[in-house]
Tab-separated table of C-alpha atoms in Angstrom:
chain	number	residue	atom	x	y	z
A	1	MET	CA	0.000	0.000	0.000
A	2	THR	CA	1.361	3.421	-0.971
A	3	ARG	CA	2.389	5.674	1.906
A	4	ARG	CA	1.103	9.249	1.618
A	5	ILE	CA	3.349	12.115	2.708
A	6	ALA	CA	2.633	15.841	2.686
A	7	TYR	CA	5.618	18.021	1.817
A	8	VAL	CA	4.737	21.449	3.171
A	9	TYR	CA	6.478	24.361	1.477
A	10	PRO	CA	6.414	27.107	4.155
A	11	GLY	CA	5.239	29.891	1.882
A	12	PRO	CA	3.518	30.671	-1.410
A	13	ARG	CA	4.587	28.904	-4.581
A	14	THR	CA	7.613	30.449	-6.307
A	15	PRO	CA	9.627	29.496	-9.412
A	16	ASP	CA	12.356	28.102	-7.133
A	17	ALA	CA	9.838	25.749	-5.547
A	18	ASP	CA	9.515	23.734	-8.761
A	19	THR	CA	13.160	22.634	-8.521
A	20	THR	CA	12.651	21.580	-4.918
A	21	LEU	CA	9.510	19.625	-5.732
A	22	LYS	CA	11.212	17.750	-8.554
A	23	LEU	CA	13.973	16.639	-6.197
A	24	VAL	CA	11.504	15.667	-3.483
A	25	SER	CA	9.795	13.322	-5.927
A	26	GLU	CA	13.136	11.846	-6.994
A	27	PHE	CA	14.192	11.224	-3.390
A	28	ALA	CA	10.946	9.467	-2.477
A	29	SER	CA	10.565	5.710	-2.839
A	30	PRO	CA	8.297	4.296	-5.569
A	31	GLU	CA	5.854	3.248	-2.839
A	32	THR	CA	5.516	6.851	-1.649
A	33	THR	CA	3.109	9.474	-2.890
A	34	VAL	CA	4.345	12.962	-2.035
A	35	GLU	CA	1.770	15.729	-2.223
A	36	THR	CA	3.002	19.297	-2.002
A	37	VAL	CA	1.159	21.867	0.063
A	38	PHE	CA	1.784	25.615	-0.161
A	39	LEU	CA	0.824	28.338	2.297
A	40	GLU	CA	-1.156	31.373	1.247
A	41	GLY	CA	-1.515	34.642	3.109
A	42	VAL	CA	1.880	34.367	4.823
A	43	PRO	CA	5.066	36.434	4.406
A	44	PRO	CA	6.980	35.416	1.260
A	45	ASP	CA	10.234	35.017	3.194
A	46	ILE	CA	10.615	32.990	6.384
A	47	GLU	CA	14.150	34.185	7.169
A	48	GLY	CA	13.040	36.984	9.498
A	49	TYR	CA	12.123	35.857	12.987
A	50	ALA	CA	8.911	37.909	13.020
A	51	SER	CA	7.783	36.586	9.634
A	52	ARG	CA	8.505	33.059	10.834
A	53	GLN	CA	5.951	33.479	13.627
A	54	PHE	CA	3.171	34.156	11.109
A	55	THR	CA	4.275	31.189	9.028
A	56	GLU	CA	4.299	28.923	12.065
A	57	LEU	CA	0.773	29.991	12.978
A	58	ALA	CA	-0.412	29.102	9.465
A	59	LEU	CA	1.341	25.732	9.729
A	60	LEU	CA	-0.220	24.977	13.103
A	61	ARG	CA	-3.646	25.625	11.629
A	62	LEU	CA	-2.858	23.458	8.610
A	63	LEU	CA	-1.380	20.357	10.258
A	64	PRO	CA	-4.568	18.980	11.882
A	65	SER	CA	-6.342	19.193	8.521
A	66	LEU	CA	-3.544	17.197	6.876
A	67	GLN	CA	-3.947	14.488	9.478
A	68	ASP	CA	-7.718	14.497	8.957
A	69	ALA	CA	-7.114	14.188	5.203
A	70	GLY	CA	-5.355	10.869	5.768
A	71	PHE	CA	-1.682	11.724	5.354
A	72	ASP	CA	0.727	9.276	6.989
A	73	ALA	CA	3.361	11.940	7.747
A	74	ALA	CA	4.281	15.530	6.958
A	75	ALA	CA	7.695	17.031	6.200
A	76	ILE	CA	8.233	20.787	6.500
A	77	GLY	CA	10.470	22.250	3.787
A	78	CYS	CA	12.736	24.575	5.784
A	79	CYS	CA	15.718	24.014	8.092
A	80	TYR	CA	14.195	26.371	10.638
A	81	ASP	CA	11.975	23.322	11.316
A	82	PRO	CA	9.014	25.703	11.699
A	83	ALA	CA	6.076	24.419	13.767
A	84	VAL	CA	7.559	20.919	14.021
A	85	LEU	CA	7.952	20.817	17.802
A	86	LEU	CA	4.796	22.851	18.401
A	87	GLY	CA	2.796	20.859	15.875
A	88	ARG	CA	3.472	17.555	17.620
A	89	GLU	CA	1.280	18.822	20.440
A	90	LEU	CA	-1.649	18.981	18.007
A	91	VAL	CA	-1.370	15.885	15.808
A	92	ASP	CA	-0.546	12.209	16.174
A	93	MET	CA	0.917	11.682	12.697
A	94	PRO	CA	4.709	12.077	12.352
A	95	LEU	CA	6.055	15.584	11.690
A	96	VAL	CA	9.566	15.918	10.299
A	97	GLY	CA	11.841	18.944	10.173
A	98	PRO	CA	14.863	18.909	7.827
A	99	LEU	CA	17.382	20.000	10.452
A	100	GLU	CA	16.259	17.497	13.083
A	101	ALA	CA	16.208	14.714	10.479
A	102	SER	CA	19.662	15.720	9.221
A	103	ILE	CA	21.407	15.706	12.583
A	104	ASN	CA	19.829	12.334	13.338
A	105	LEU	CA	21.057	10.963	10.004
A	106	ALA	CA	24.509	12.452	10.618
A	107	SER	CA	25.006	10.054	13.537
A	108	TYR	CA	25.003	7.149	11.062
A	109	VAL	CA	27.721	8.801	8.964
A	110	GLY	CA	30.104	10.191	11.575
A	111	ARG	CA	30.492	10.947	15.257
A	112	THR	CA	30.670	14.726	14.867
A	113	TYR	CA	29.306	17.206	12.369
A	114	SER	CA	29.362	20.850	11.377
A	115	ILE	CA	26.549	22.840	9.776
A	116	LEU	CA	26.806	24.987	6.651
A	117	THR	CA	23.882	27.286	5.923
A	118	ASP	CA	23.181	30.284	3.703
A	119	GLY	CA	23.619	33.323	5.967
A	120	PRO	CA	24.738	34.458	9.439
A	121	LYS	CA	21.199	35.207	10.662
A	122	VAL	CA	20.092	31.688	9.834
A	123	ALA	CA	23.261	30.300	11.438
A	124	ALA	CA	22.407	32.118	14.666
A	125	TRP	CA	18.909	30.634	14.749
A	126	LEU	CA	20.135	27.118	13.991
A	127	GLY	CA	22.505	27.420	16.944
A	128	ASP	CA	19.549	28.135	19.223
A	129	LEU	CA	17.610	25.266	17.673
A	130	LEU	CA	20.437	22.834	18.413
A	131	ASN	CA	20.179	23.839	22.067
A	132	VAL	CA	16.485	22.959	21.954
A	133	TYR	CA	17.354	19.593	20.402
A	134	ARG	CA	20.025	19.132	23.105
A	135	ASP	CA	22.563	17.927	20.583
A	136	ALA	CA	26.203	18.336	21.595
A	137	ARG	CA	27.885	16.710	18.584
A	138	CYS	CA	28.010	19.882	16.468
A	139	ARG	CA	31.542	21.284	16.106
A	140	GLY	CA	30.534	24.571	14.456
A	141	ILE	CA	27.937	26.459	12.409
A	142	HIS	CA	29.056	28.327	9.296
A	143	SER	CA	27.418	30.265	6.473
A	144	LEU	CA	28.092	30.941	2.811
A	145	ASP	CA	26.620	34.444	3.161
A	146	LEU	CA	24.630	33.931	-0.040
A	147	ASP	CA	21.074	34.971	-0.847
A	148	PRO	CA	19.031	31.745	-1.110
A	149	HIS	CA	16.630	33.450	-3.524
A	150	ALA	CA	19.475	33.924	-6.014
A	151	MET	CA	21.149	30.521	-5.684
A	152	PHE	CA	19.272	28.837	-8.524
A	153	GLU	CA	20.469	31.591	-10.857
A	154	ASP	CA	24.046	30.309	-10.579
A	155	VAL	CA	24.015	26.692	-9.415
A	156	PRO	CA	27.632	25.942	-10.514
A	157	THR	CA	28.983	28.754	-8.329
A	158	VAL	CA	26.915	27.598	-5.356
A	159	CYS	CA	28.235	24.053	-5.786
A	160	THR	CA	31.858	25.146	-6.137
A	161	THR	CA	31.645	27.496	-3.159
A	162	THR	CA	29.911	24.870	-1.038
A	163	ALA	CA	32.499	22.195	-1.839
A	164	SER	CA	35.340	24.555	-0.961
A	165	GLU	CA	33.674	25.557	2.299
A	166	VAL	CA	32.912	21.960	3.257
A	167	ARG	CA	36.575	21.025	2.882
A	168	ARG	CA	37.676	24.075	4.881
A	169	ILE	CA	35.086	23.487	7.623
A	170	MET	CA	35.923	19.821	8.094
A	171	ALA	CA	39.602	20.670	8.453
A	172	ALA	CA	38.993	23.612	10.793
A	173	ASP	CA	36.354	21.967	13.003
A	174	GLY	CA	37.655	18.424	12.878
A	175	SER	CA	34.147	17.227	12.035
A	176	ASP	CA	33.311	13.968	10.266
A	177	VAL	CA	30.426	15.234	8.147
A	178	VAL	CA	28.775	18.525	7.176
A	179	VAL	CA	25.028	19.013	7.494
A	180	LEU	CA	23.632	21.404	4.906
A	181	GLY	CA	21.517	23.722	7.019
A	182	CYS	CA	19.629	25.171	4.068
A	183	THR	CA	17.277	23.247	1.789
A	184	VAL	CA	18.181	25.464	-1.184
A	185	ILE	CA	21.888	24.605	-0.904
A	186	GLY	CA	20.903	20.945	-0.846
A	187	ASP	CA	18.672	21.475	-3.879
A	188	CYS	CA	21.494	23.122	-5.844
A	189	LEU	CA	23.937	20.316	-5.078
A	190	ALA	CA	21.383	17.627	-5.900
A	191	ALA	CA	20.474	19.359	-9.156
A	192	ALA	CA	24.169	19.158	-10.068
A	193	GLY	CA	24.335	15.470	-9.156
A	194	SER	CA	25.846	15.750	-5.668
A	195	VAL	CA	23.651	14.244	-2.963
A	196	ALA	CA	25.775	12.367	-0.406
A	197	THR	CA	29.228	13.834	-1.086
A	198	VAL	CA	30.925	16.913	-2.541
A	199	ASP	CA	34.350	17.384	-4.057
A	200	GLY	CA	34.711	13.657	-4.574
A	201	ASP	CA	34.756	12.211	-1.074
A	202	LEU	CA	33.522	14.751	1.493
A	203	PRO	CA	30.300	13.512	3.151
A	204	VAL	CA	27.364	15.902	3.440
A	205	ILE	CA	23.802	15.477	4.666
A	206	ASN	CA	21.158	16.811	2.288
A	207	PRO	CA	18.260	18.095	4.450
A	208	VAL	CA	15.579	17.463	1.824
A	209	LEU	CA	16.694	13.858	1.380
A	210	ALA	CA	16.967	13.372	5.153
A	211	SER	CA	13.466	14.721	5.794
A	212	ILE	CA	11.796	12.634	3.092
A	213	LYS	CA	13.495	9.414	4.194
A	214	ALA	CA	12.710	10.082	7.858
A	215	ALA	CA	9.086	10.783	6.934
A	216	GLU	CA	8.873	7.503	5.011
A	217	MET	CA	10.242	5.474	7.920
A	218	LEU	CA	7.977	7.139	10.477
A	219	ALA	CA	4.975	6.862	8.150
A	220	ASP	CA	5.478	3.095	7.987
A	221	LEU	CA	5.592	2.885	11.780
A	222	TYR	CA	2.541	5.135	12.108
A	223	ARG	CA	0.485	3.076	9.676
A	224	ALA	CA	1.480	-0.113	11.476
A	225	GLY	CA	0.398	1.317	14.831
A	226	ARG	CA	3.997	1.387	16.080
A	227	TYR	CA	4.514	5.144	16.328
A	228	SER	CA	3.105	7.137	19.212
A	229	VAL	CA	3.939	10.685	20.297
A	230	SER	CA	4.454	10.796	24.057
A	231	ARG	CA	1.710	12.766	25.786
A	232	GLN	CA	3.420	12.635	29.177
A	233	GLY	CA	5.577	15.761	29.006
A	234	PHE	CA	6.660	18.212	26.323
A	235	TYR	CA	4.079	17.039	23.763
A	236	ALA	CA	1.210	16.640	26.226
A	237	SER	CA	-2.074	17.638	24.607
A	238	SER	CA	-3.504	21.009	25.587
A	239	ALA	CA	-7.112	22.041	25.081
A	240	SER	CA	-6.062	25.698	25.174
A	241	SER	CA	-3.729	25.160	22.205
A	242	VAL	CA	-6.519	23.616	20.156
A	243	GLU	CA	-8.843	26.494	21.028
A	244	ALA	CA	-6.138	29.027	20.136
A	245	LEU	CA	-6.130	27.837	16.524
A	246	GLY	CA	-9.504	29.515	16.082
A	247	PHE	CA	-8.339	32.893	17.338
A	248	GLU	CA	-8.104	35.763	14.892
A	249	LEU	CA	-5.179	38.139	15.274
A	250	SER	CA	-6.601	41.626	15.737
A	251	GLY	CA	-3.567	43.280	17.274
A	252	ALA	CA	-2.624	43.763	20.902
A	253	SER	CA	-3.683	46.773	22.929
A	254	LEU	CA	-2.272	48.479	25.996
A	255	GLN	CA	-4.797	49.133	28.754
A	256	ASP	CA	-4.710	51.042	32.011
A	257	GLU	CA	-5.754	49.556	35.352
A	258	GLN	CA	-9.416	50.404	34.640
A	259	GLY	CA	-9.276	48.433	31.406
A	260	ARG	CA	-9.324	51.515	29.179
A	261	ARG	CA	-7.329	51.228	25.974
A	262	ILE	CA	-4.426	53.673	25.898
A	263	ALA	CA	-2.394	52.334	22.936
């Protein structure tokens, strides 16, 4: 029986998305049907922390409907892993973030890893996210300082720069493998034929590949009744969270002690 996975692109459809979707389909097994879902009415760029909050809210509202529609798992297409941890409070089906899947996969390739992402702002956020994941195997987080929206315009340069940086990072950090902390970098390398290694023999983890394969494995467990999100602690269900999904954002107001609005 074909497993059904939702690949959620955390924003509206763009020309760059078509390249990503083609690779997602190529990475998936023949027994997997991947259906792409786009978000409407959200900021076009998730890089800013404020814009990410609006995107996460849209994702949290979407995820229960994907479960109700019969999907076996959902993978979110951004290494910020937006709404993955929060979404597990709301749904029972597996949710996969590319960064979390990549650092898990890295443990099968080497004992230590470094991360290479697109820019310093993203690198800073990924560092915080690693603290949330409580992973101590990362030797360093680095960035190419490239605009992800322009990467597909010059894929050869992205690939050459990435390969050079991977070699430098592994030597400087003493890491065994480099996790690509940006789905677009992974897309560029894969489009050029580099998925598991760069520059001949340097191992890298492609976050799109890692997320799809993790989603397939967890989907199989979920369908067999052998996957269950713990409801005893962090992911304990909350009625207030479910109710909050129906709230409409109307802006916050500042009130005085008599309840009169003053700002």
